[in-house]
């Protein structure tokens, strides 16, 4: 007997997990674009938009 997921709105989305996956993807793209070099901490912060988050938290 084969079990199949029901059709409909039963899927649960974890928006935090999806955002983390997106940021990981952006880091992977940035790292591959850097070729042989390591990403600097400043570059990583830029990819992860750390300054934007700090600015938003301060508001």
mmCIF file of N, CA, C and O in Angstrom:
data_model
loop_
_atom_site.group_PDB
_atom_site.id
_atom_site.type_symbol
_atom_site.label_atom_id
_atom_site.label_comp_id
_atom_site.label_asym_id
_atom_site.label_seq_id
_atom_site.Cartn_x
_atom_site.Cartn_y
_atom_site.Cartn_z
ATOM 1 N N UNK A 1 0.838 -1.171 0.000
ATOM 2 C CA UNK A 1 0.000 0.000 0.000
ATOM 3 C C UNK A 1 0.889 1.243 0.000
ATOM 4 O O UNK A 1 1.823 1.360 0.778
ATOM 5 N N UNK A 2 0.587 2.183 -0.880
ATOM 6 C CA UNK A 2 1.387 3.392 -1.007
ATOM 7 C C UNK A 2 0.661 4.550 -0.322
ATOM 8 O O UNK A 2 -0.524 4.739 -0.486
ATOM 9 N N UNK A 3 1.410 5.327 0.497
ATOM 10 C CA UNK A 3 0.837 6.489 1.171
ATOM 11 C C UNK A 3 1.165 7.735 0.368
ATOM 12 O O UNK A 3 2.315 7.956 -0.014
ATOM 13 N N UNK A 4 0.175 8.544 0.123
ATOM 14 C CA UNK A 4 0.336 9.773 -0.647
ATOM 15 C C UNK A 4 -0.135 10.930 0.217
ATOM 16 O O UNK A 4 -1.151 10.834 0.904
ATOM 17 N N UNK A 5 0.630 12.015 0.191
ATOM 18 C CA UNK A 5 0.236 13.200 0.951
ATOM 19 C C UNK A 5 -1.067 13.751 0.396
ATOM 20 O O UNK A 5 -1.286 13.754 -0.811
ATOM 21 N N UNK A 6 -1.962 14.174 1.277
ATOM 22 C CA UNK A 6 -3.240 14.706 0.809
ATOM 23 C C UNK A 6 -3.050 15.985 0.014
ATOM 24 O O UNK A 6 -2.136 16.770 0.263
ATOM 25 N N UNK A 7 -3.923 16.198 -0.942
ATOM 26 C CA UNK A 7 -3.898 17.396 -1.765
ATOM 27 C C UNK A 7 -4.616 18.502 -0.998
ATOM 28 O O UNK A 7 -5.627 18.279 -0.369
ATOM 29 N N UNK A 8 -4.061 19.680 -1.035
ATOM 30 C CA UNK A 8 -4.709 20.793 -0.349
ATOM 31 C C UNK A 8 -3.713 21.629 0.408
ATOM 32 O O UNK A 8 -2.508 21.528 0.224
ATOM 33 N N UNK A 9 -4.209 22.430 1.296
ATOM 34 C CA UNK A 9 -3.378 23.374 2.034
ATOM 35 C C UNK A 9 -2.793 22.803 3.310
ATOM 36 O O UNK A 9 -2.832 23.455 4.330
ATOM 37 N N UNK A 10 -2.277 21.616 3.274
ATOM 38 C CA UNK A 10 -1.730 21.000 4.477
ATOM 39 C C UNK A 10 -0.244 21.263 4.661
ATOM 40 O O UNK A 10 0.306 20.920 5.687
ATOM 41 N N UNK A 11 0.402 21.871 3.675
ATOM 42 C CA UNK A 11 1.839 22.136 3.770
ATOM 43 C C UNK A 11 2.091 23.245 4.784
ATOM 44 O O UNK A 11 1.387 24.247 4.827
ATOM 45 N N UNK A 12 3.079 23.048 5.621
ATOM 46 C CA UNK A 12 3.461 24.040 6.614
ATOM 47 C C UNK A 12 4.758 24.683 6.149
ATOM 48 O O UNK A 12 5.693 23.992 5.776
ATOM 49 N N UNK A 13 4.781 26.008 6.163
ATOM 50 C CA UNK A 13 5.993 26.706 5.756
ATOM 51 C C UNK A 13 6.612 27.388 6.966
ATOM 52 O O UNK A 13 5.932 28.087 7.703
ATOM 53 N N UNK A 14 7.876 27.161 7.147
ATOM 54 C CA UNK A 14 8.623 27.815 8.206
ATOM 55 C C UNK A 14 9.372 28.968 7.557
ATOM 56 O O UNK A 14 10.392 28.775 6.890
ATOM 57 N N UNK A 15 8.860 30.178 7.738
ATOM 58 C CA UNK A 15 9.426 31.335 7.044
ATOM 59 C C UNK A 15 10.849 31.645 7.491
ATOM 60 O O UNK A 15 11.661 32.108 6.693
ATOM 61 N N UNK A 16 11.166 31.372 8.740
ATOM 62 C CA UNK A 16 12.533 31.592 9.224
ATOM 63 C C UNK A 16 13.484 30.623 8.536
ATOM 64 O O UNK A 16 14.554 31.013 8.061
ATOM 65 N N UNK A 17 13.091 29.360 8.452
ATOM 66 C CA UNK A 17 13.931 28.361 7.786
ATOM 67 C C UNK A 17 14.109 28.700 6.311
ATOM 68 O O UNK A 17 15.215 28.579 5.769
ATOM 69 N N UNK A 18 13.053 29.143 5.654
ATOM 70 C CA UNK A 18 13.162 29.518 4.244
ATOM 71 C C UNK A 18 14.101 30.698 4.053
ATOM 72 O O UNK A 18 14.891 30.727 3.105
ATOM 73 N N UNK A 19 14.054 31.673 4.956
ATOM 74 C CA UNK A 19 14.960 32.825 4.873
ATOM 75 C C UNK A 19 16.404 32.386 5.076
ATOM 76 O O UNK A 19 17.310 32.864 4.379
ATOM 77 N N UNK A 20 16.628 31.470 6.021
ATOM 78 C CA UNK A 20 17.986 30.965 6.258
ATOM 79 C C UNK A 20 18.508 30.205 5.046
ATOM 80 O O UNK A 20 19.681 30.348 4.684
ATOM 81 N N UNK A 21 17.669 29.425 4.412
ATOM 82 C CA UNK A 21 18.068 28.689 3.212
ATOM 83 C C UNK A 21 18.435 29.666 2.103
ATOM 84 O O UNK A 21 19.434 29.482 1.395
ATOM 85 N N UNK A 22 17.652 30.728 1.960
ATOM 86 C CA UNK A 22 17.946 31.732 0.934
ATOM 87 C C UNK A 22 19.295 32.408 1.202
ATOM 88 O O UNK A 22 20.101 32.592 0.290
ATOM 89 N N UNK A 23 19.562 32.757 2.457
ATOM 90 C CA UNK A 23 20.842 33.388 2.797
ATOM 91 C C UNK A 23 22.010 32.433 2.562
ATOM 92 O O UNK A 23 23.065 32.853 2.077
ATOM 93 N N UNK A 24 21.826 31.153 2.884
ATOM 94 C CA UNK A 24 22.880 30.162 2.619
ATOM 95 C C UNK A 24 23.163 30.080 1.121
ATOM 96 O O UNK A 24 24.322 30.006 0.704
ATOM 97 N N UNK A 25 22.123 30.103 0.338
ATOM 98 C CA UNK A 25 22.289 30.079 -1.116
ATOM 99 C C UNK A 25 23.061 31.288 -1.610
ATOM 100 O O UNK A 25 23.945 31.170 -2.467
ATOM 101 N N UNK A 26 22.737 32.458 -1.052
ATOM 102 C CA UNK A 26 23.455 33.667 -1.445
ATOM 103 C C UNK A 26 24.928 33.596 -1.048
ATOM 104 O O UNK A 26 25.799 34.050 -1.793
ATOM 105 N N UNK A 27 25.215 33.013 0.122
ATOM 106 C CA UNK A 27 26.613 32.831 0.532
ATOM 107 C C UNK A 27 27.347 31.878 -0.403
ATOM 108 O O UNK A 27 28.505 32.112 -0.755
ATOM 109 N N UNK A 28 26.686 30.817 -0.808
ATOM 110 C CA UNK A 28 27.302 29.849 -1.723
ATOM 111 C C UNK A 28 27.618 30.517 -3.053
ATOM 112 O O UNK A 28 28.702 30.330 -3.619
ATOM 113 N N UNK A 29 26.697 31.324 -3.552
ATOM 114 C CA UNK A 29 26.922 32.030 -4.818
ATOM 115 C C UNK A 29 28.100 32.996 -4.684
ATOM 116 O O UNK A 29 28.969 33.060 -5.557
ATOM 117 N N UNK A 30 28.135 33.749 -3.581
ATOM 118 C CA UNK A 30 29.237 34.694 -3.369
ATOM 119 C C UNK A 30 30.566 33.963 -3.248
ATOM 120 O O UNK A 30 31.579 34.411 -3.801
ATOM 121 N N UNK A 31 30.579 32.840 -2.542
ATOM 122 C CA UNK A 31 31.821 32.078 -2.379
ATOM 123 C C UNK A 31 32.294 31.515 -3.712
ATOM 124 O O UNK A 31 33.490 31.521 -4.005
ATOM 125 N N UNK A 32 31.368 31.050 -4.537
ATOM 126 C CA UNK A 32 31.781 30.497 -5.831
ATOM 127 C C UNK A 32 32.263 31.599 -6.762
ATOM 128 O O UNK A 32 33.145 31.372 -7.586
ATOM 129 N N UNK A 33 31.730 32.805 -6.623
ATOM 130 C CA UNK A 33 32.176 33.927 -7.447
ATOM 131 C C UNK A 33 33.558 34.409 -7.023
ATOM 132 O O UNK A 33 34.274 35.017 -7.817
ATOM 133 N N UNK A 34 33.937 34.141 -5.782
ATOM 134 C CA UNK A 34 35.247 34.565 -5.280
ATOM 135 C C UNK A 34 36.362 33.658 -5.781
ATOM 136 O O UNK A 34 37.529 33.937 -5.555
ATOM 137 N N UNK A 35 36.009 32.569 -6.448
ATOM 138 C CA UNK A 35 36.942 31.600 -7.019
ATOM 139 C C UNK A 35 37.842 30.999 -5.936
ATOM 140 O O UNK A 35 37.367 30.341 -5.046
ATOM 141 N N UNK A 36 39.124 31.254 -6.013
ATOM 142 C CA UNK A 36 40.093 30.629 -5.105
ATOM 143 C C UNK A 36 40.228 31.368 -3.770
ATOM 144 O O UNK A 36 40.805 30.841 -2.839
ATOM 145 N N UNK A 37 39.723 32.586 -3.698
ATOM 146 C CA UNK A 37 39.895 33.396 -2.505
ATOM 147 C C UNK A 37 38.795 33.117 -1.487
ATOM 148 O O UNK A 37 37.682 32.769 -1.846
ATOM 149 N N UNK A 38 39.128 33.328 -0.208
ATOM 150 C CA UNK A 38 38.115 33.231 0.849
ATOM 151 C C UNK A 38 37.356 34.550 0.907
ATOM 152 O O UNK A 38 37.908 35.608 0.632
ATOM 153 N N UNK A 39 36.104 34.474 1.315
ATOM 154 C CA UNK A 39 35.334 35.695 1.512
ATOM 155 C C UNK A 39 35.804 36.369 2.800
ATOM 156 O O UNK A 39 36.000 35.709 3.815
ATOM 157 N N UNK A 40 35.956 37.666 2.738
ATOM 158 C CA UNK A 40 36.316 38.408 3.953
ATOM 159 C C UNK A 40 35.081 38.493 4.846
ATOM 160 O O UNK A 40 33.946 38.303 4.396
ATOM 161 N N UNK A 41 35.307 38.799 6.111
ATOM 162 C CA UNK A 41 34.179 38.965 7.026
ATOM 163 C C UNK A 41 33.263 40.097 6.557
ATOM 164 O O UNK A 41 32.041 40.008 6.682
ATOM 165 N N UNK A 42 33.845 41.141 5.992
ATOM 166 C CA UNK A 42 33.055 42.251 5.476
ATOM 167 C C UNK A 42 32.183 41.802 4.307
ATOM 168 O O UNK A 42 31.029 42.208 4.197
ATOM 169 N N UNK A 43 32.734 40.952 3.438
ATOM 170 C CA UNK A 43 31.967 40.439 2.302
ATOM 171 C C UNK A 43 30.818 39.565 2.776
ATOM 172 O O UNK A 43 29.708 39.644 2.246
ATOM 173 N N UNK A 44 31.080 38.745 3.770
ATOM 174 C CA UNK A 44 30.029 37.874 4.315
ATOM 175 C C UNK A 44 28.926 38.727 4.929
ATOM 176 O O UNK A 44 27.737 38.486 4.689
ATOM 177 N N UNK A 45 29.311 39.752 5.699
ATOM 178 C CA UNK A 45 28.318 40.644 6.290
ATOM 179 C C UNK A 45 27.487 41.335 5.217
ATOM 180 O O UNK A 45 26.278 41.519 5.373
ATOM 181 N N UNK A 46 28.144 41.712 4.114
ATOM 182 C CA UNK A 46 27.427 42.367 3.023
ATOM 183 C C UNK A 46 26.413 41.413 2.388
ATOM 184 O O UNK A 46 25.265 41.795 2.145
ATOM 185 N N UNK A 47 26.825 40.172 2.142
ATOM 186 C CA UNK A 47 25.930 39.180 1.552
ATOM 187 C C UNK A 47 24.735 38.922 2.480
ATOM 188 O O UNK A 47 23.588 38.821 2.031
ATOM 189 N N UNK A 48 25.003 38.845 3.775
ATOM 190 C CA UNK A 48 23.949 38.556 4.746
ATOM 191 C C UNK A 48 23.164 39.808 5.148
ATOM 192 O O UNK A 48 22.226 39.711 5.936
ATOM 193 N N UNK A 49 23.541 40.956 4.598
ATOM 194 C CA UNK A 49 22.866 42.226 4.874
ATOM 195 C C UNK A 49 22.835 42.529 6.371
ATOM 196 O O UNK A 49 21.823 42.966 6.922
ATOM 197 N N UNK A 50 23.977 42.314 7.025
ATOM 198 C CA UNK A 50 24.070 42.538 8.468
ATOM 199 C C UNK A 50 23.857 43.998 8.821
ATOM 200 O O UNK A 50 23.125 44.326 9.764
ATOM 201 N N UNK A 51 24.452 44.911 8.067
ATOM 202 C CA UNK A 51 24.320 46.339 8.360
ATOM 203 C C UNK A 51 22.864 46.772 8.238
ATOM 204 O O UNK A 51 22.371 47.568 9.045
ATOM 205 N N UNK A 52 22.138 46.254 7.247
ATOM 206 C CA UNK A 52 20.722 46.594 7.078
ATOM 207 C C UNK A 52 19.914 46.135 8.278
ATOM 208 O O UNK A 52 19.047 46.846 8.772
ATOM 209 N N UNK A 53 20.204 44.938 8.771
ATOM 210 C CA UNK A 53 19.482 44.396 9.918
ATOM 211 C C UNK A 53 19.776 45.193 11.179
ATOM 212 O O UNK A 53 18.889 45.455 11.983
ATOM 213 N N UNK A 54 21.039 45.590 11.348
ATOM 214 C CA UNK A 54 21.405 46.394 12.516
ATOM 215 C C UNK A 54 20.716 47.751 12.457
ATOM 216 O O UNK A 54 20.246 48.261 13.467
ATOM 217 N N UNK A 55 20.653 48.328 11.281
ATOM 218 C CA UNK A 55 19.971 49.618 11.115
ATOM 219 C C UNK A 55 18.484 49.510 11.388
ATOM 220 O O UNK A 55 17.890 50.387 12.016
ATOM 221 N N UNK A 56 17.864 48.440 10.931
ATOM 222 C CA UNK A 56 16.433 48.235 11.159
ATOM 223 C C UNK A 56 16.146 48.001 12.635
ATOM 224 O O UNK A 56 15.137 48.444 13.160
ATOM 225 N N UNK A 57 17.061 47.311 13.321
ATOM 226 C CA UNK A 57 16.877 47.021 14.742
ATOM 227 C C UNK A 57 17.021 48.300 15.566
ATOM 228 O O UNK A 57 16.415 48.427 16.637
ATOM 229 N N UNK A 58 17.822 49.241 15.088
ATOM 230 C CA UNK A 58 18.057 50.481 15.823
ATOM 231 C C UNK A 58 16.867 51.439 15.698
ATOM 232 O O UNK A 58 16.708 52.324 16.525
ATOM 233 N N UNK A 59 16.073 51.262 14.651
ATOM 234 C CA UNK A 59 14.921 52.171 14.428
ATOM 235 C C UNK A 59 13.781 51.919 15.353
ATOM 236 O O UNK A 59 13.507 51.100 16.025
#
